[in-house]
Amino acid sequence: MSILVCGSVAYDSIMVFPDRFKNHILPEQIHILNVSFLVPDMRREFGGCAGNIAYSLKLLGSDPLIMATVGEDAGPYRARLKALGMRQDHLREVAGSFTAQAFITTDLDDNQITAFHPGAMFHSHLNDVREARGVRLGIVSPDGADGMLRHAAGFAEARVPFVFDPGQALPILGSEALLNCLQQARYCTVNDYEARLMCDKTGRSEAELAREVEALVVTLGAEGSRVHWHGEVFSVPAVKADAIVDPTGCGDAYRAGLLHGLVNDWPLLKSVRLASVMGAIKIAHRGGQNHQPTRADIASRFAAEFGEEFG
């Protein structure tokens, strides 16, 4: 039985400017801004929420199915998925478009200027979760707004439980859409900032939002996770990382741990503990898909941190 991962597939071009933006942007001339940054250091990463979540699920031994839209330039991404042994049944290519991609420039003060081109992601509504077979659990992660709404409704109609993960898509989802997705989902997971934004957009408290789902999981960075479950609130500690290298994709790795536990019928809090382990492993590596622990490595870390067997 598979986990259907709905969301974005993207390329991330990450560049480093070996100076400070503030030295080249004159405040009094901002109305005629025209700057160019020389970026001798650049790397291209495979990313996107669906791609990152599925990658970590594969490390855990799950069988993820990605449902996403890509452009005509998706060849390298497809080759990577094939090399990883990941199925592409629901990876739809949109003619005349580019795969979603982010162009991120970071300066010496860790300030960032990012340009994001959604490309084929805007056509995510062309996919239909009801066409996927053998799916036991799903996730609706950041994607085109129409696609997210369609996927949530599709899971509900097919009676497949799913995790609602609005993430970076929160600004483009209205209050009615958010509440509708919550009411169709079994679980929801957001970070603390996103939780506050959801409260602001819907006019409801976090506790009130939690009553719309079986469980609401709120990540708190180094402070761990706050879990609303059956009317009670639980705390799950964060796992200390070996190094703090790059937070990109940490939330996606976390969600993979949560999904893996849930699809294997683990208790919710045990699933959240695995999620914390996966986030800590990821943050010690650059990019969203460059951590390479074996399943045995993950099991050992999980047992050392929480004293529980992996399985």
PDB file of C-alpha atoms in Angstrom:
ATOM      1  CA  MET A   1       0.000   0.000   0.000  1.00  0.00           C
ATOM      2  CA  SER A   2       1.450   3.348  -1.081  1.00  0.00           C
ATOM      3  CA  ILE A   3       1.604   6.876   0.245  1.00  0.00           C
ATOM      4  CA  LEU A   4       0.458   9.370  -2.389  1.00  0.00           C
ATOM      5  CA  VAL A   5       2.543  12.547  -2.088  1.00  0.00           C
ATOM      6  CA  CYS A   6       0.859  15.521  -3.765  1.00  0.00           C
ATOM      7  CA  GLY A   7       2.854  18.717  -4.121  1.00  0.00           C
ATOM      8  CA  SER A   8       5.575  20.476  -6.043  1.00  0.00           C
ATOM      9  CA  VAL A   9       8.568  19.086  -7.873  1.00  0.00           C
ATOM     10  CA  ALA A  10      11.163  21.786  -8.453  1.00  0.00           C
ATOM     11  CA  TYR A  11      14.744  22.665  -9.232  1.00  0.00           C
ATOM     12  CA  ASP A  12      16.570  24.921  -6.772  1.00  0.00           C
ATOM     13  CA  SER A  13      19.465  26.989  -8.141  1.00  0.00           C
ATOM     14  CA  ILE A  14      21.370  28.257  -5.103  1.00  0.00           C
ATOM     15  CA  MET A  15      24.021  30.956  -5.554  1.00  0.00           C
ATOM     16  CA  VAL A  16      26.364  32.622  -3.091  1.00  0.00           C
ATOM     17  CA  PHE A  17      27.272  36.293  -3.423  1.00  0.00           C
ATOM     18  CA  PRO A  18      30.665  36.749  -1.687  1.00  0.00           C
ATOM     19  CA  ASP A  19      29.773  40.208  -0.371  1.00  0.00           C
ATOM     20  CA  ARG A  20      26.825  41.949   1.302  1.00  0.00           C
ATOM     21  CA  PHE A  21      23.750  43.166  -0.546  1.00  0.00           C
ATOM     22  CA  LYS A  22      23.688  46.313   1.569  1.00  0.00           C
ATOM     23  CA  ASN A  23      27.008  47.393   0.058  1.00  0.00           C
ATOM     24  CA  HIS A  24      25.457  47.509  -3.395  1.00  0.00           C
ATOM     25  CA  ILE A  25      21.890  48.660  -2.823  1.00  0.00           C
ATOM     26  CA  LEU A  26      21.661  52.402  -2.175  1.00  0.00           C
ATOM     27  CA  PRO A  27      18.495  53.232  -0.159  1.00  0.00           C
ATOM     28  CA  GLU A  28      18.165  56.668  -1.723  1.00  0.00           C
ATOM     29  CA  GLN A  29      18.236  55.111  -5.206  1.00  0.00           C
ATOM     30  CA  ILE A  30      15.799  52.274  -4.557  1.00  0.00           C
ATOM     31  CA  HIS A  31      13.260  53.798  -6.957  1.00  0.00           C
ATOM     32  CA  ILE A  32      15.671  53.188  -9.852  1.00  0.00           C
ATOM     33  CA  LEU A  33      17.133  49.906  -8.629  1.00  0.00           C
ATOM     34  CA  ASN A  34      19.405  48.264 -11.169  1.00  0.00           C
ATOM     35  CA  VAL A  35      21.962  45.920  -9.622  1.00  0.00           C
ATOM     36  CA  SER A  36      23.901  42.872 -10.740  1.00  0.00           C
ATOM     37  CA  PHE A  37      25.569  40.370  -8.408  1.00  0.00           C
ATOM     38  CA  LEU A  38      28.498  38.203  -9.482  1.00  0.00           C
ATOM     39  CA  VAL A  39      27.898  34.738  -8.017  1.00  0.00           C
ATOM     40  CA  PRO A  40      30.884  32.469  -8.665  1.00  0.00           C
ATOM     41  CA  ASP A  41      29.536  29.759  -6.335  1.00  0.00           C
ATOM     42  CA  MET A  42      26.397  27.990  -7.568  1.00  0.00           C
ATOM     43  CA  ARG A  43      24.771  24.601  -7.142  1.00  0.00           C
ATOM     44  CA  ARG A  44      21.582  23.090  -8.490  1.00  0.00           C
ATOM     45  CA  GLU A  45      19.501  20.909  -6.195  1.00  0.00           C
ATOM     46  CA  PHE A  46      16.524  18.653  -6.733  1.00  0.00           C
ATOM     47  CA  GLY A  47      13.680  19.973  -4.599  1.00  0.00           C
ATOM     48  CA  GLY A  48      10.006  20.742  -4.294  1.00  0.00           C
ATOM     49  CA  CYS A  49       7.916  19.585  -1.350  1.00  0.00           C
ATOM     50  CA  ALA A  50       6.626  16.408  -2.999  1.00  0.00           C
ATOM     51  CA  GLY A  51      10.077  15.468  -4.262  1.00  0.00           C
ATOM     52  CA  ASN A  52      11.689  16.048  -0.874  1.00  0.00           C
ATOM     53  CA  ILE A  53       9.011  14.197   1.106  1.00  0.00           C
ATOM     54  CA  ALA A  54       9.092  11.213  -1.260  1.00  0.00           C
ATOM     55  CA  TYR A  55      12.905  11.088  -1.104  1.00  0.00           C
ATOM     56  CA  SER A  56      12.903  10.744   2.688  1.00  0.00           C
ATOM     57  CA  LEU A  57      10.037   8.255   2.581  1.00  0.00           C
ATOM     58  CA  LYS A  58      12.135   6.089   0.279  1.00  0.00           C
ATOM     59  CA  LEU A  59      15.012   6.212   2.782  1.00  0.00           C
ATOM     60  CA  LEU A  60      12.603   4.983   5.449  1.00  0.00           C
ATOM     61  CA  GLY A  61      11.579   2.004   3.333  1.00  0.00           C
ATOM     62  CA  SER A  62       8.145   3.306   2.306  1.00  0.00           C
ATOM     63  CA  ASP A  63       6.796   3.152  -1.238  1.00  0.00           C
ATOM     64  CA  PRO A  64       5.888   6.750  -2.116  1.00  0.00           C
ATOM     65  CA  LEU A  65       4.005   7.825  -5.217  1.00  0.00           C
ATOM     66  CA  ILE A  66       4.608  11.413  -6.339  1.00  0.00           C
ATOM     67  CA  MET A  67       1.692  13.277  -7.875  1.00  0.00           C
ATOM     68  CA  ALA A  68       2.964  16.492  -9.457  1.00  0.00           C
ATOM     69  CA  THR A  69       3.166  18.459 -12.681  1.00  0.00           C
ATOM     70  CA  VAL A  70       6.523  19.105 -14.361  1.00  0.00           C
ATOM     71  CA  GLY A  71       7.729  20.898 -17.458  1.00  0.00           C
ATOM     72  CA  GLU A  72       9.566  19.870 -20.602  1.00  0.00           C
ATOM     73  CA  ASP A  73      12.890  20.275 -18.760  1.00  0.00           C
ATOM     74  CA  ALA A  74      12.108  17.490 -16.254  1.00  0.00           C
ATOM     75  CA  GLY A  75      14.509  14.981 -17.829  1.00  0.00           C
ATOM     76  CA  PRO A  76      17.231  15.223 -15.133  1.00  0.00           C
ATOM     77  CA  TYR A  77      14.644  14.958 -12.355  1.00  0.00           C
ATOM     78  CA  ARG A  78      13.032  11.943 -14.000  1.00  0.00           C
ATOM     79  CA  ALA A  79      16.443  10.301 -14.352  1.00  0.00           C
ATOM     80  CA  ARG A  80      17.101  10.867 -10.657  1.00  0.00           C
ATOM     81  CA  LEU A  81      13.780   9.338  -9.634  1.00  0.00           C
ATOM     82  CA  LYS A  82      14.490   6.332 -11.839  1.00  0.00           C
ATOM     83  CA  ALA A  83      17.940   5.892 -10.263  1.00  0.00           C
ATOM     84  CA  LEU A  84      16.330   6.020  -6.817  1.00  0.00           C
ATOM     85  CA  GLY A  85      13.811   3.362  -7.814  1.00  0.00           C
ATOM     86  CA  MET A  86      10.850   5.707  -7.441  1.00  0.00           C
ATOM     87  CA  ARG A  87       7.763   5.339  -9.605  1.00  0.00           C
ATOM     88  CA  GLN A  88       6.622   8.165 -11.880  1.00  0.00           C
ATOM     89  CA  ASP A  89       3.084   7.002 -12.665  1.00  0.00           C
ATOM     90  CA  HIS A  90       1.544  10.326 -11.643  1.00  0.00           C
ATOM     91  CA  LEU A  91       4.236  12.757 -12.741  1.00  0.00           C
ATOM     92  CA  ARG A  92       2.425  14.719 -15.460  1.00  0.00           C
ATOM     93  CA  GLU A  93       4.431  16.719 -18.009  1.00  0.00           C
ATOM     94  CA  VAL A  94       2.828  19.983 -19.122  1.00  0.00           C
ATOM     95  CA  ALA A  95       3.781  20.926 -22.676  1.00  0.00           C
ATOM     96  CA  GLY A  96       5.265  24.364 -23.216  1.00  0.00           C
ATOM     97  CA  SER A  97       6.188  24.893 -19.576  1.00  0.00           C
ATOM     98  CA  PHE A  98       9.198  24.731 -17.287  1.00  0.00           C
ATOM     99  CA  THR A  99       9.376  22.682 -14.117  1.00  0.00           C
ATOM    100  CA  ALA A 100       8.915  24.932 -11.079  1.00  0.00           C
ATOM    101  CA  GLN A 101      12.206  26.441  -9.979  1.00  0.00           C
ATOM    102  CA  ALA A 102      13.661  28.754  -7.395  1.00  0.00           C
ATOM    103  CA  PHE A 103      16.684  30.986  -7.952  1.00  0.00           C
ATOM    104  CA  ILE A 104      18.163  31.818  -4.556  1.00  0.00           C
ATOM    105  CA  THR A 105      21.064  34.215  -3.982  1.00  0.00           C
ATOM    106  CA  THR A 106      22.553  34.406  -0.476  1.00  0.00           C
ATOM    107  CA  ASP A 107      25.039  37.018   0.742  1.00  0.00           C
ATOM    108  CA  LEU A 108      27.642  36.858   3.534  1.00  0.00           C
ATOM    109  CA  ASP A 109      25.051  37.924   6.127  1.00  0.00           C
ATOM    110  CA  ASP A 110      22.738  35.059   5.081  1.00  0.00           C
ATOM    111  CA  ASN A 111      20.297  37.521   3.524  1.00  0.00           C
ATOM    112  CA  GLN A 112      18.496  35.995   0.579  1.00  0.00           C
ATOM    113  CA  ILE A 113      16.953  37.242  -2.643  1.00  0.00           C
ATOM    114  CA  THR A 114      14.747  34.597  -4.226  1.00  0.00           C
ATOM    115  CA  ALA A 115      12.886  34.478  -7.512  1.00  0.00           C
ATOM    116  CA  PHE A 116      10.402  31.608  -7.862  1.00  0.00           C
ATOM    117  CA  HIS A 117       8.921  30.497 -11.165  1.00  0.00           C
ATOM    118  CA  PRO A 118       5.940  28.143 -10.601  1.00  0.00           C
ATOM    119  CA  GLY A 119       5.774  26.987 -14.201  1.00  0.00           C
ATOM    120  CA  ALA A 120       4.033  23.621 -14.502  1.00  0.00           C
ATOM    121  CA  MET A 121       3.035  23.744 -10.834  1.00  0.00           C
ATOM    122  CA  PHE A 122       0.165  26.066 -11.806  1.00  0.00           C
ATOM    123  CA  HIS A 123      -1.361  23.115 -13.649  1.00  0.00           C
ATOM    124  CA  SER A 124      -1.403  20.708 -10.692  1.00  0.00           C
ATOM    125  CA  HIS A 125      -5.202  20.603 -10.843  1.00  0.00           C
ATOM    126  CA  LEU A 126      -4.893  18.487 -14.002  1.00  0.00           C
ATOM    127  CA  ASN A 127      -4.016  15.534 -11.752  1.00  0.00           C
ATOM    128  CA  ASP A 128      -6.673  13.510  -9.950  1.00  0.00           C
ATOM    129  CA  VAL A 129      -5.832  11.542  -6.799  1.00  0.00           C
ATOM    130  CA  ARG A 130      -8.709   9.172  -7.508  1.00  0.00           C
ATOM    131  CA  GLU A 131      -6.723   7.757 -10.423  1.00  0.00           C
ATOM    132  CA  ALA A 132      -4.025   6.415  -8.089  1.00  0.00           C
ATOM    133  CA  ARG A 133      -4.434   2.777  -7.040  1.00  0.00           C
ATOM    134  CA  GLY A 134      -3.431   1.028  -3.833  1.00  0.00           C
ATOM    135  CA  VAL A 135      -3.115   4.251  -1.842  1.00  0.00           C
ATOM    136  CA  ARG A 136      -3.515   3.938   1.918  1.00  0.00           C
ATOM    137  CA  LEU A 137      -2.465   7.431   3.004  1.00  0.00           C
ATOM    138  CA  GLY A 138      -1.930  10.769   1.281  1.00  0.00           C
ATOM    139  CA  ILE A 139      -0.539  14.231   1.843  1.00  0.00           C
ATOM    140  CA  VAL A 140      -1.560  17.516   0.250  1.00  0.00           C
ATOM    141  CA  SER A 141       1.569  19.669   0.428  1.00  0.00           C
ATOM    142  CA  PRO A 142       2.268  23.119  -1.120  1.00  0.00           C
ATOM    143  CA  ASP A 143       1.337  23.242  -4.800  1.00  0.00           C
ATOM    144  CA  GLY A 144      -0.897  25.274  -7.083  1.00  0.00           C
ATOM    145  CA  ALA A 145      -3.939  26.441  -5.096  1.00  0.00           C
ATOM    146  CA  ASP A 146      -6.499  24.823  -7.418  1.00  0.00           C
ATOM    147  CA  GLY A 147      -4.558  21.586  -7.321  1.00  0.00           C
ATOM    148  CA  MET A 148      -4.442  21.512  -3.515  1.00  0.00           C
ATOM    149  CA  LEU A 149      -8.202  21.990  -3.275  1.00  0.00           C
ATOM    150  CA  ARG A 150      -8.838  19.331  -5.919  1.00  0.00           C
ATOM    151  CA  HIS A 151      -6.517  16.836  -4.217  1.00  0.00           C
ATOM    152  CA  ALA A 152      -8.123  17.368  -0.802  1.00  0.00           C
ATOM    153  CA  ALA A 153     -11.587  16.814  -2.273  1.00  0.00           C
ATOM    154  CA  GLY A 154     -10.350  13.767  -4.192  1.00  0.00           C
ATOM    155  CA  PHE A 155      -8.908  12.112  -1.104  1.00  0.00           C
ATOM    156  CA  ALA A 156     -12.119  12.787   0.803  1.00  0.00           C
ATOM    157  CA  GLU A 157     -14.262  11.345  -1.995  1.00  0.00           C
ATOM    158  CA  ALA A 158     -12.022   8.251  -2.221  1.00  0.00           C
ATOM    159  CA  ARG A 159     -12.108   7.943   1.586  1.00  0.00           C
ATOM    160  CA  VAL A 160      -8.324   7.959   1.795  1.00  0.00           C
ATOM    161  CA  PRO A 161      -7.034   9.651   4.975  1.00  0.00           C
ATOM    162  CA  PHE A 162      -4.570  12.438   4.310  1.00  0.00           C
ATOM    163  CA  VAL A 163      -2.320  14.993   5.931  1.00  0.00           C
ATOM    164  CA  PHE A 164      -3.003  18.626   5.063  1.00  0.00           C
ATOM    165  CA  ASP A 165       0.319  20.518   4.838  1.00  0.00           C
ATOM    166  CA  PRO A 166      -0.464  24.046   3.570  1.00  0.00           C
ATOM    167  CA  GLY A 167       3.035  25.437   4.241  1.00  0.00           C
ATOM    168  CA  GLN A 168       4.213  28.088   1.804  1.00  0.00           C
ATOM    169  CA  ALA A 169       0.853  27.995   0.025  1.00  0.00           C
ATOM    170  CA  LEU A 170      -0.942  29.605   2.985  1.00  0.00           C
ATOM    171  CA  PRO A 171      -0.820  33.129   1.472  1.00  0.00           C
ATOM    172  CA  ILE A 172      -2.713  31.971  -1.637  1.00  0.00           C
ATOM    173  CA  LEU A 173      -5.392  29.992   0.204  1.00  0.00           C
ATOM    174  CA  GLY A 174      -8.406  31.892   1.529  1.00  0.00           C
ATOM    175  CA  SER A 175      -9.990  31.234   4.910  1.00  0.00           C
ATOM    176  CA  GLU A 176     -12.872  29.229   3.428  1.00  0.00           C
ATOM    177  CA  ALA A 177     -10.483  27.052   1.426  1.00  0.00           C
ATOM    178  CA  LEU A 178      -8.291  26.440   4.489  1.00  0.00           C
ATOM    179  CA  LEU A 179     -11.233  25.388   6.625  1.00  0.00           C
ATOM    180  CA  ASN A 180     -12.600  23.199   3.852  1.00  0.00           C
ATOM    181  CA  CYS A 181      -9.285  21.346   3.506  1.00  0.00           C
ATOM    182  CA  LEU A 182      -8.984  20.960   7.273  1.00  0.00           C
ATOM    183  CA  GLN A 183     -12.458  19.491   7.540  1.00  0.00           C
ATOM    184  CA  GLN A 184     -11.650  16.925   4.841  1.00  0.00           C
ATOM    185  CA  ALA A 185      -8.240  15.978   6.264  1.00  0.00           C
ATOM    186  CA  ARG A 186      -7.489  13.567   9.094  1.00  0.00           C
ATOM    187  CA  TYR A 187      -4.254  15.311  10.103  1.00  0.00           C
ATOM    188  CA  CYS A 188      -2.687  18.749   9.652  1.00  0.00           C
ATOM    189  CA  THR A 189       0.908  19.798  10.168  1.00  0.00           C
ATOM    190  CA  VAL A 190       2.336  23.333  10.130  1.00  0.00           C
ATOM    191  CA  ASN A 191       5.169  25.242  11.768  1.00  0.00           C
ATOM    192  CA  ASP A 192       4.476  27.762  14.533  1.00  0.00           C
ATOM    193  CA  TYR A 193       4.464  30.753  12.161  1.00  0.00           C
ATOM    194  CA  GLU A 194       2.085  28.984   9.794  1.00  0.00           C
ATOM    195  CA  ALA A 195      -0.166  28.067  12.713  1.00  0.00           C
ATOM    196  CA  ARG A 196      -0.434  31.745  13.675  1.00  0.00           C
ATOM    197  CA  LEU A 197      -1.148  32.681  10.060  1.00  0.00           C
ATOM    198  CA  MET A 198      -3.895  30.068   9.859  1.00  0.00           C
ATOM    199  CA  CYS A 199      -5.441  31.481  13.022  1.00  0.00           C
ATOM    200  CA  ASP A 200      -5.306  35.017  11.605  1.00  0.00           C
ATOM    201  CA  LYS A 201      -6.808  34.003   8.256  1.00  0.00           C
ATOM    202  CA  THR A 202      -9.634  31.922   9.710  1.00  0.00           C
ATOM    203  CA  GLY A 203     -10.369  33.950  12.843  1.00  0.00           C
ATOM    204  CA  ARG A 204     -10.067  30.793  14.949  1.00  0.00           C
ATOM    205  CA  SER A 205      -7.720  29.797  17.753  1.00  0.00           C
ATOM    206  CA  GLU A 206      -5.214  26.973  17.351  1.00  0.00           C
ATOM    207  CA  ALA A 207      -7.335  24.787  19.635  1.00  0.00           C
ATOM    208  CA  GLU A 208     -10.417  25.476  17.534  1.00  0.00           C
ATOM    209  CA  LEU A 209      -8.571  24.566  14.342  1.00  0.00           C
ATOM    210  CA  ALA A 210      -7.335  21.379  15.993  1.00  0.00           C
ATOM    211  CA  ARG A 211     -10.925  20.273  16.555  1.00  0.00           C
ATOM    212  CA  GLU A 212     -11.427  20.080  12.788  1.00  0.00           C
ATOM    213  CA  VAL A 213      -8.939  17.178  12.479  1.00  0.00           C
ATOM    214  CA  GLU A 214      -7.940  14.087  14.422  1.00  0.00           C
ATOM    215  CA  ALA A 215      -4.540  15.618  15.103  1.00  0.00           C
ATOM    216  CA  LEU A 216      -2.819  18.959  14.533  1.00  0.00           C
ATOM    217  CA  VAL A 217       0.985  18.877  14.684  1.00  0.00           C
ATOM    218  CA  VAL A 218       2.783  22.209  15.111  1.00  0.00           C
ATOM    219  CA  THR A 219       6.570  22.222  14.742  1.00  0.00           C
ATOM    220  CA  LEU A 220       8.559  24.614  16.923  1.00  0.00           C
ATOM    221  CA  GLY A 221      12.083  24.315  15.559  1.00  0.00           C
ATOM    222  CA  ALA A 222      14.597  23.585  18.306  1.00  0.00           C
ATOM    223  CA  GLU A 223      11.724  23.548  20.824  1.00  0.00           C
ATOM    224  CA  GLY A 224      10.244  20.370  19.339  1.00  0.00           C
ATOM    225  CA  SER A 225       6.592  19.860  18.413  1.00  0.00           C
ATOM    226  CA  ARG A 226       3.212  20.661  19.925  1.00  0.00           C
ATOM    227  CA  VAL A 227       0.626  17.990  19.185  1.00  0.00           C
ATOM    228  CA  HIS A 228      -3.131  18.484  19.536  1.00  0.00           C
ATOM    229  CA  TRP A 229      -4.683  15.031  19.717  1.00  0.00           C
ATOM    230  CA  HIS A 230      -8.167  14.054  20.866  1.00  0.00           C
ATOM    231  CA  GLY A 231      -8.646  17.285  22.772  1.00  0.00           C
ATOM    232  CA  GLU A 232      -5.305  17.103  24.603  1.00  0.00           C
ATOM    233  CA  VAL A 233      -1.987  18.848  23.906  1.00  0.00           C
ATOM    234  CA  PHE A 234       1.289  16.914  24.004  1.00  0.00           C
ATOM    235  CA  SER A 235       4.923  17.989  23.614  1.00  0.00           C
ATOM    236  CA  VAL A 236       7.496  16.014  21.642  1.00  0.00           C
ATOM    237  CA  PRO A 237      11.121  17.137  22.045  1.00  0.00           C
ATOM    238  CA  ALA A 238      13.340  18.053  19.133  1.00  0.00           C
ATOM    239  CA  VAL A 239      16.275  15.801  18.304  1.00  0.00           C
ATOM    240  CA  LYS A 240      19.695  17.439  18.566  1.00  0.00           C
ATOM    241  CA  ALA A 241      21.319  17.582  15.141  1.00  0.00           C
ATOM    242  CA  ASP A 242      24.931  16.590  14.518  1.00  0.00           C
ATOM    243  CA  ALA A 243      25.381  19.930  12.740  1.00  0.00           C
ATOM    244  CA  ILE A 244      23.242  22.861  11.640  1.00  0.00           C
ATOM    245  CA  VAL A 245      24.065  23.182   7.960  1.00  0.00           C
ATOM    246  CA  ASP A 246      20.918  23.974   5.948  1.00  0.00           C
ATOM    247  CA  PRO A 247      17.245  24.059   7.009  1.00  0.00           C
ATOM    248  CA  THR A 248      16.036  23.662   3.406  1.00  0.00           C
ATOM    249  CA  GLY A 249      13.748  20.642   3.262  1.00  0.00           C
ATOM    250  CA  CYS A 250      13.771  19.931   7.005  1.00  0.00           C
ATOM    251  CA  GLY A 251      10.013  20.261   7.220  1.00  0.00           C
ATOM    252  CA  ASP A 252       9.656  17.846   4.308  1.00  0.00           C
ATOM    253  CA  ALA A 253      11.893  15.252   5.974  1.00  0.00           C
ATOM    254  CA  TYR A 254       9.847  15.708   9.154  1.00  0.00           C
ATOM    255  CA  ARG A 255       6.626  15.043   7.254  1.00  0.00           C
ATOM    256  CA  ALA A 256       8.121  11.908   5.728  1.00  0.00           C
ATOM    257  CA  GLY A 257       8.781  10.547   9.209  1.00  0.00           C
ATOM    258  CA  LEU A 258       5.242  11.361  10.275  1.00  0.00           C
ATOM    259  CA  LEU A 259       3.747   9.707   7.187  1.00  0.00           C
ATOM    260  CA  HIS A 260       5.894   6.594   7.530  1.00  0.00           C
ATOM    261  CA  GLY A 261       4.747   6.074  11.091  1.00  0.00           C
ATOM    262  CA  LEU A 262       1.094   6.674  10.299  1.00  0.00           C
ATOM    263  CA  VAL A 263       0.979   4.364   7.279  1.00  0.00           C
ATOM    264  CA  ASN A 264       2.492   1.611   9.425  1.00  0.00           C
ATOM    265  CA  ASP A 265      -0.151   2.111  12.124  1.00  0.00           C
ATOM    266  CA  TRP A 266       2.234   3.531  14.713  1.00  0.00           C
ATOM    267  CA  PRO A 267       0.731   5.579  17.543  1.00  0.00           C
ATOM    268  CA  LEU A 268       0.651   9.259  16.622  1.00  0.00           C
ATOM    269  CA  LEU A 269       3.245  10.404  19.164  1.00  0.00           C
ATOM    270  CA  LYS A 270       5.687   7.704  18.066  1.00  0.00           C
ATOM    271  CA  SER A 271       5.222   8.887  14.475  1.00  0.00           C
ATOM    272  CA  VAL A 272       5.986  12.480  15.554  1.00  0.00           C
ATOM    273  CA  ARG A 273       9.158  11.282  17.314  1.00  0.00           C
ATOM    274  CA  LEU A 274      10.330   9.659  14.065  1.00  0.00           C
ATOM    275  CA  ALA A 275       9.519  12.917  12.286  1.00  0.00           C
ATOM    276  CA  SER A 276      11.814  14.747  14.715  1.00  0.00           C
ATOM    277  CA  VAL A 277      14.624  12.287  13.999  1.00  0.00           C
ATOM    278  CA  MET A 278      14.268  12.791  10.234  1.00  0.00           C
ATOM    279  CA  GLY A 279      14.337  16.585  10.581  1.00  0.00           C
ATOM    280  CA  ALA A 280      17.529  16.417  12.629  1.00  0.00           C
ATOM    281  CA  ILE A 281      19.211  14.130  10.108  1.00  0.00           C
ATOM    282  CA  LYS A 282      18.302  16.404   7.188  1.00  0.00           C
ATOM    283  CA  ILE A 283      19.455  19.688   8.714  1.00  0.00           C
ATOM    284  CA  ALA A 284      23.047  18.408   8.848  1.00  0.00           C
ATOM    285  CA  HIS A 285      23.180  18.308   5.031  1.00  0.00           C
ATOM    286  CA  ARG A 286      22.805  20.857   2.252  1.00  0.00           C
ATOM    287  CA  GLY A 287      19.732  20.748   0.049  1.00  0.00           C
ATOM    288  CA  GLY A 288      16.522  18.821   0.502  1.00  0.00           C
ATOM    289  CA  GLN A 289      17.708  15.486  -0.892  1.00  0.00           C
ATOM    290  CA  ASN A 290      21.365  14.975  -0.018  1.00  0.00           C
ATOM    291  CA  HIS A 291      21.077  13.169   3.344  1.00  0.00           C
ATOM    292  CA  GLN A 292      21.753   9.465   2.841  1.00  0.00           C
ATOM    293  CA  PRO A 293      21.228   7.519   6.081  1.00  0.00           C
ATOM    294  CA  THR A 294      20.436   3.839   5.762  1.00  0.00           C
ATOM    295  CA  ARG A 295      17.262   2.490   7.293  1.00  0.00           C
ATOM    296  CA  ALA A 296      19.466   0.887   9.954  1.00  0.00           C
ATOM    297  CA  ASP A 297      21.043   4.294  10.699  1.00  0.00           C
ATOM    298  CA  ILE A 298      17.596   5.827  11.186  1.00  0.00           C
ATOM    299  CA  ALA A 299      16.443   2.960  13.400  1.00  0.00           C
ATOM    300  CA  SER A 300      19.562   3.263  15.554  1.00  0.00           C
ATOM    301  CA  ARG A 301      19.133   7.035  15.945  1.00  0.00           C
ATOM    302  CA  PHE A 302      15.464   6.596  16.789  1.00  0.00           C
ATOM    303  CA  ALA A 303      16.209   3.988  19.460  1.00  0.00           C
ATOM    304  CA  ALA A 304      19.023   6.101  20.947  1.00  0.00           C
ATOM    305  CA  GLU A 305      16.848   9.205  21.153  1.00  0.00           C
ATOM    306  CA  PHE A 306      13.547   7.757  22.313  1.00  0.00           C
ATOM    307  CA  GLY A 307      14.244   4.218  23.508  1.00  0.00           C
ATOM    308  CA  GLU A 308      11.733   2.750  21.056  1.00  0.00           C
ATOM    309  CA  GLU A 309      12.054   0.086  18.421  1.00  0.00           C
ATOM    310  CA  PHE A 310      11.767   1.139  14.782  1.00  0.00           C
ATOM    311  CA  GLY A 311       8.887  -1.017  13.712  1.00  0.00           C
TER     312      GLY A 311
END
